[in-house]
Amino acid sequence: MKGFFKNKENYGYLFILPFFITFLIFSLFPILYTFFLSFNYYDGLSDMEFAGLAHYKRLITDPFFWTSLYNTCKIWFWNIIPQIGVALFLAGLFTLNKVKGEGFFKAVFYFPNLVTAASIALLFNVLLDWQHGPINQILIALHFIKDPINFLNIPSYAQNTVSLIQWWMWFGQTTIILLAGMSAIPETYYEAARVDGATKMQIFFKITLPLLKPTMLYVSVTSLIGGMQLFDVPAVLTDGIGAPQNSLMTMIIFLYNQAFRYENFGYASAVAYGIFAIISVLSFIIFKYMKNDK
């Protein structure tokens, strides 16, 4: 060991050592221990009992898990489509035009991403309150509705509300990422297209969009990973139970309830690895589709 540190070039290992110690304790060990738990019955108090593949067999046939998967995908889909659409429009607008106050608009669009999801969920909980919420009061005052709507107690309204919140929180960040991708496209391509008489729409669809594919792939995959782990907003809106009628029961809420509400840590661990497998498969599909898209 003394000989190892006689070489000053090896001092660098001392600086990266804290990272690896932290990674082993707080990342790698929980991953491996969760995998171990998934093969055991464990409620946190009693001794562990080997379960074999029982938790995974239960997971495949559990209708509540598949309902949570459907809810998660539905909420994510209705969030990511408008999110990328609006982000593309804004990024194209800022790239192909000189917009006065561009920096201000970028900051405003990104601002919701700086607020915690729980705070935003509480805000919408107050806004959509069916008895005293301002949304219902405004709609009644404008004679759009006669009686207040209990938005958070109707499955379709509740899911769309979560999709709307997710879109509002993340479209600013997606816009910034797409702007960065567009700024990396060589200006000579645009100049050559303008010389040939191409319109702004032709430039966007024929040059910008094809060359933006790697950035779009990154946005799609990271959004999928984040969307499949949706937890905080629906948990705050429904007190963590996934109401109404399990419409906001996402996969992570289902996992959380199995672990910390029902103290079924073995099955919750199997759910965690099931979610990991689903995210991996969907990410692979998106990657293959966008990579092969001509």
Coordinates of C-alpha atoms in Angstrom, one line a residue:
M1 CA 0.0 0.0 0.0
K2 CA 2.9 2.4 0.8
G3 CA 4.4 1.6 -2.5
F4 CA 1.1 2.4 -4.2
F5 CA 0.9 5.9 -2.8
K6 CA 4.6 6.6 -3.5
N7 CA 3.4 7.3 -7.1
K8 CA 1.7 10.7 -7.0
E9 CA -0.4 9.7 -10.0
N10 CA -2.3 7.3 -7.8
Y11 CA -3.4 10.1 -5.5
G12 CA -6.4 10.6 -7.8
Y13 CA -7.9 7.4 -6.5
L14 CA -8.3 9.0 -3.1
F15 CA -10.6 11.7 -4.6
I16 CA -12.9 9.2 -6.4
L17 CA -13.0 6.8 -3.5
P18 CA -15.9 8.7 -1.6
F19 CA -18.0 8.4 -4.7
F20 CA -17.5 4.7 -5.0
I21 CA -18.1 4.1 -1.3
T22 CA -21.3 6.1 -1.5
F23 CA -22.4 4.3 -4.7
L24 CA -21.8 0.9 -3.1
I25 CA -23.7 1.7 0.1
F26 CA -26.6 3.7 -1.2
S27 CA -27.0 2.4 -4.8
L28 CA -25.6 -1.0 -5.5
F29 CA -26.4 -2.6 -2.1
P30 CA -30.1 -1.6 -2.2
I31 CA -30.4 -2.9 -5.8
L32 CA -29.0 -6.3 -4.8
Y33 CA -30.8 -6.4 -1.5
T34 CA -34.1 -5.6 -3.3
F35 CA -33.5 -8.5 -5.7
F36 CA -32.8 -10.8 -2.8
L37 CA -36.0 -9.7 -1.0
S38 CA -38.0 -10.4 -4.1
F39 CA -37.5 -14.1 -3.5
N40 CA -38.6 -14.0 0.1
Y41 CA -41.6 -13.3 2.3
Y42 CA -40.8 -10.4 4.6
D43 CA -42.9 -8.0 6.6
G44 CA -40.1 -6.1 8.3
L45 CA -40.6 -7.8 11.7
S46 CA -40.8 -11.6 11.2
D47 CA -38.0 -13.8 10.0
M48 CA -37.7 -14.1 6.2
E49 CA -39.2 -17.1 4.5
F50 CA -38.0 -18.3 1.1
A51 CA -40.7 -17.7 -1.5
G52 CA -38.9 -18.7 -4.7
L53 CA -40.7 -17.3 -7.8
A54 CA -44.0 -16.9 -6.0
H55 CA -43.9 -13.1 -6.0
Y56 CA -43.1 -12.9 -9.7
K57 CA -46.0 -15.4 -10.5
R58 CA -48.3 -13.2 -8.5
L59 CA -47.1 -10.1 -10.2
I60 CA -47.9 -11.6 -13.7
T61 CA -51.5 -12.4 -12.6
D62 CA -52.2 -9.4 -10.4
P63 CA -55.0 -7.3 -12.0
F64 CA -54.2 -4.3 -9.8
F65 CA -50.6 -4.2 -11.1
W66 CA -51.8 -4.2 -14.7
T67 CA -54.3 -1.5 -13.9
S68 CA -51.5 0.6 -12.5
L69 CA -49.4 -0.1 -15.6
Y70 CA -52.3 1.0 -17.8
N71 CA -52.9 4.2 -15.7
T72 CA -49.2 5.1 -15.8
C73 CA -48.9 4.6 -19.6
K74 CA -52.1 6.6 -20.2
I75 CA -51.1 9.5 -18.0
W76 CA -47.6 9.5 -19.6
F77 CA -48.9 9.3 -23.2
W78 CA -51.3 12.3 -22.8
N79 CA -48.5 14.2 -21.2
I80 CA -45.5 13.5 -23.5
I81 CA -47.3 14.0 -26.8
P82 CA -48.3 17.7 -26.1
Q83 CA -45.1 18.2 -24.2
I84 CA -42.9 17.4 -27.2
G85 CA -45.3 19.1 -29.6
V86 CA -45.3 22.4 -27.7
A87 CA -41.5 22.2 -27.0
L88 CA -40.8 21.6 -30.7
F89 CA -42.9 24.6 -31.7
L90 CA -41.3 26.9 -29.2
A91 CA -37.8 25.6 -29.9
G92 CA -38.4 26.1 -33.7
L93 CA -39.8 29.5 -33.0
F94 CA -36.8 30.7 -31.0
T95 CA -34.3 29.1 -33.4
L96 CA -35.7 30.3 -36.7
N97 CA -36.8 33.8 -35.6
K98 CA -35.5 36.6 -33.5
V99 CA -37.9 36.8 -30.6
K100 CA -37.7 39.8 -28.4
G101 CA -37.4 38.8 -24.7
E102 CA -36.4 35.3 -25.6
G103 CA -34.4 34.8 -22.4
F104 CA -37.4 36.0 -20.3
F105 CA -39.7 33.5 -22.0
K106 CA -37.2 30.6 -21.5
A107 CA -37.0 31.4 -17.8
V108 CA -40.8 31.6 -17.5
F109 CA -41.3 28.3 -19.3
Y110 CA -38.6 26.6 -17.2
F111 CA -39.9 27.9 -13.9
P112 CA -42.5 25.2 -13.1
N113 CA -39.7 22.7 -13.2
L114 CA -38.0 24.4 -10.3
V115 CA -41.0 24.0 -8.0
T116 CA -41.4 20.7 -6.1
A117 CA -44.0 18.4 -7.6
A118 CA -45.7 18.1 -4.2
S119 CA -46.1 21.9 -4.0
I120 CA -47.6 22.0 -7.5
A121 CA -50.0 19.1 -6.6
L122 CA -51.1 21.0 -3.5
L123 CA -51.7 24.1 -5.6
F124 CA -53.9 22.2 -8.1
N125 CA -55.7 20.5 -5.2
V126 CA -56.7 23.9 -4.0
L127 CA -57.5 25.3 -7.5
L128 CA -59.7 22.2 -8.3
D129 CA -61.5 22.0 -5.0
W130 CA -65.1 21.3 -5.9
Q131 CA -66.6 23.4 -3.1
H132 CA -64.4 26.4 -2.9
G133 CA -61.9 26.1 -5.7
P134 CA -61.5 29.1 -8.0
I135 CA -61.7 27.0 -11.2
N136 CA -65.3 25.9 -10.4
Q137 CA -66.2 29.5 -9.2
I138 CA -64.9 31.0 -12.5
L139 CA -66.7 28.4 -14.7
I140 CA -70.0 29.0 -12.8
A141 CA -69.6 32.8 -13.0
L142 CA -69.0 32.4 -16.8
H143 CA -72.1 30.2 -17.0
F144 CA -70.1 27.3 -18.5
I145 CA -71.4 25.0 -15.8
K146 CA -74.4 25.2 -13.4
D147 CA -73.0 23.0 -10.6
P148 CA -69.4 22.6 -9.4
I149 CA -67.5 19.7 -10.8
N150 CA -65.6 17.4 -8.5
F151 CA -62.6 17.1 -10.8
L152 CA -60.5 14.9 -8.5
N153 CA -63.3 12.5 -7.9
I154 CA -64.0 11.6 -11.6
P155 CA -61.5 9.2 -13.1
S156 CA -61.1 10.8 -16.5
Y157 CA -60.8 14.3 -15.1
A158 CA -58.3 13.1 -12.4
Q159 CA -56.1 11.4 -15.0
N160 CA -56.2 14.4 -17.3
T161 CA -55.4 16.7 -14.5
V162 CA -52.2 14.8 -13.6
S163 CA -51.2 14.7 -17.3
L164 CA -51.8 18.5 -17.5
I165 CA -49.6 19.0 -14.4
Q166 CA -46.9 16.8 -15.8
W167 CA -47.0 18.7 -19.1
W168 CA -46.9 22.1 -17.4
M169 CA -43.9 21.0 -15.2
W170 CA -41.7 19.5 -17.9
F171 CA -42.4 21.2 -21.3
G172 CA -40.0 24.0 -20.3
Q173 CA -37.1 21.7 -19.7
T174 CA -37.9 19.8 -22.9
T175 CA -37.9 23.1 -24.8
I176 CA -34.5 24.0 -23.4
I177 CA -33.1 20.5 -24.4
L178 CA -34.5 20.8 -27.9
L179 CA -33.2 24.3 -28.3
A180 CA -29.7 23.0 -27.3
G181 CA -30.0 20.3 -30.0
M182 CA -31.1 22.8 -32.6
S183 CA -28.3 25.2 -31.8
A184 CA -25.8 22.3 -32.5
I185 CA -27.0 22.1 -36.1
P186 CA -24.5 23.9 -38.4
E187 CA -25.7 27.2 -39.6
T188 CA -24.4 26.5 -43.0
Y189 CA -27.3 24.0 -43.6
Y190 CA -29.8 26.8 -43.0
E191 CA -27.9 29.3 -45.1
A192 CA -27.7 26.8 -48.0
A193 CA -31.5 26.1 -47.7
R194 CA -32.3 29.9 -47.7
V195 CA -30.1 30.4 -50.8
D196 CA -32.1 27.7 -52.5
G197 CA -35.4 29.5 -51.6
A198 CA -36.6 27.1 -48.9
T199 CA -39.4 28.4 -46.6
K200 CA -39.1 28.3 -42.8
M201 CA -41.5 25.4 -42.7
Q202 CA -39.4 23.5 -45.2
I203 CA -36.2 24.2 -43.3
F204 CA -37.8 23.0 -40.1
F205 CA -39.2 19.7 -41.5
K206 CA -36.4 18.9 -43.9
I207 CA -33.3 20.0 -42.0
T208 CA -34.1 20.7 -38.3
L209 CA -36.3 17.8 -37.5
P210 CA -34.2 15.0 -39.1
L211 CA -31.0 16.3 -37.5
L212 CA -32.7 16.6 -34.2
K213 CA -33.4 12.9 -34.0
P214 CA -30.7 12.0 -31.4
T215 CA -32.0 14.8 -29.1
M216 CA -35.6 13.6 -29.6
L217 CA -34.4 10.0 -28.7
Y218 CA -32.9 11.3 -25.5
V219 CA -36.0 13.3 -24.6
S220 CA -38.3 10.3 -25.3
V221 CA -36.3 7.8 -23.3
T222 CA -35.7 10.0 -20.3
S223 CA -39.4 11.1 -20.3
L224 CA -40.4 7.4 -20.4
I225 CA -38.2 6.6 -17.5
G226 CA -39.5 9.5 -15.5
G227 CA -43.1 8.9 -16.5
M228 CA -43.1 5.3 -15.5
Q229 CA -41.9 6.4 -12.1
L230 CA -44.8 8.9 -11.6
F231 CA -45.6 9.1 -7.9
D232 CA -45.6 12.4 -6.1
V233 CA -48.3 14.3 -8.0
P234 CA -51.0 11.6 -7.9
A235 CA -50.0 10.6 -4.4
V236 CA -50.6 14.1 -3.1
L237 CA -53.8 14.5 -5.0
T238 CA -55.3 11.3 -3.7
D239 CA -53.6 10.8 -0.3
G240 CA -51.5 8.0 -1.8
I241 CA -54.5 5.6 -2.4
G242 CA -54.8 6.1 -6.2
A243 CA -58.5 7.2 -6.0
P244 CA -60.9 7.8 -7.7
Q245 CA -61.6 4.2 -8.6
N246 CA -57.9 3.4 -8.8
S247 CA -57.6 5.7 -11.8
L248 CA -54.5 7.4 -10.3
M249 CA -53.0 4.1 -9.0
T250 CA -49.6 4.4 -10.8
M251 CA -47.0 1.6 -10.7
I252 CA -44.9 3.4 -8.1
I253 CA -47.9 4.1 -5.9
F254 CA -48.8 0.4 -6.1
L255 CA -45.2 -0.5 -5.2
Y256 CA -45.2 2.0 -2.3
N257 CA -48.5 0.7 -0.9
Q258 CA -47.3 -2.9 -1.1
A259 CA -44.1 -2.0 0.8
F260 CA -45.1 0.6 3.3
R261 CA -48.9 0.4 3.7
Y262 CA -49.2 -3.5 3.6
E263 CA -45.6 -4.2 4.7
N264 CA -45.2 -6.8 2.0
F265 CA -41.6 -6.0 1.2
G266 CA -41.0 -9.2 -0.8
Y267 CA -43.8 -8.6 -3.2
A268 CA -42.9 -4.9 -3.4
S269 CA -39.4 -5.9 -4.4
A270 CA -40.7 -8.1 -7.2
V271 CA -42.9 -5.2 -8.4
A272 CA -39.8 -3.0 -8.5
Y273 CA -38.0 -5.4 -10.7
G274 CA -41.2 -5.8 -12.8
I275 CA -41.2 -2.0 -13.4
F276 CA -37.5 -2.1 -14.2
A277 CA -38.2 -4.8 -16.9
I278 CA -41.1 -2.8 -18.4
I279 CA -39.1 0.4 -18.6
S280 CA -36.2 -1.5 -20.2
V281 CA -38.4 -3.1 -22.8
L282 CA -40.2 0.1 -23.7
S283 CA -36.9 2.1 -23.8
F284 CA -35.5 -0.6 -26.2
I285 CA -38.6 -0.3 -28.4
I286 CA -38.3 3.5 -28.6
F287 CA -34.6 3.2 -29.2
K288 CA -35.0 0.7 -32.0
Y289 CA -37.9 2.6 -33.6
M290 CA -36.3 6.0 -33.6
K291 CA -32.9 4.6 -34.7
N292 CA -34.4 2.8 -37.6
D293 CA -36.8 5.6 -38.6
K294 CA -35.6 6.9 -41.9

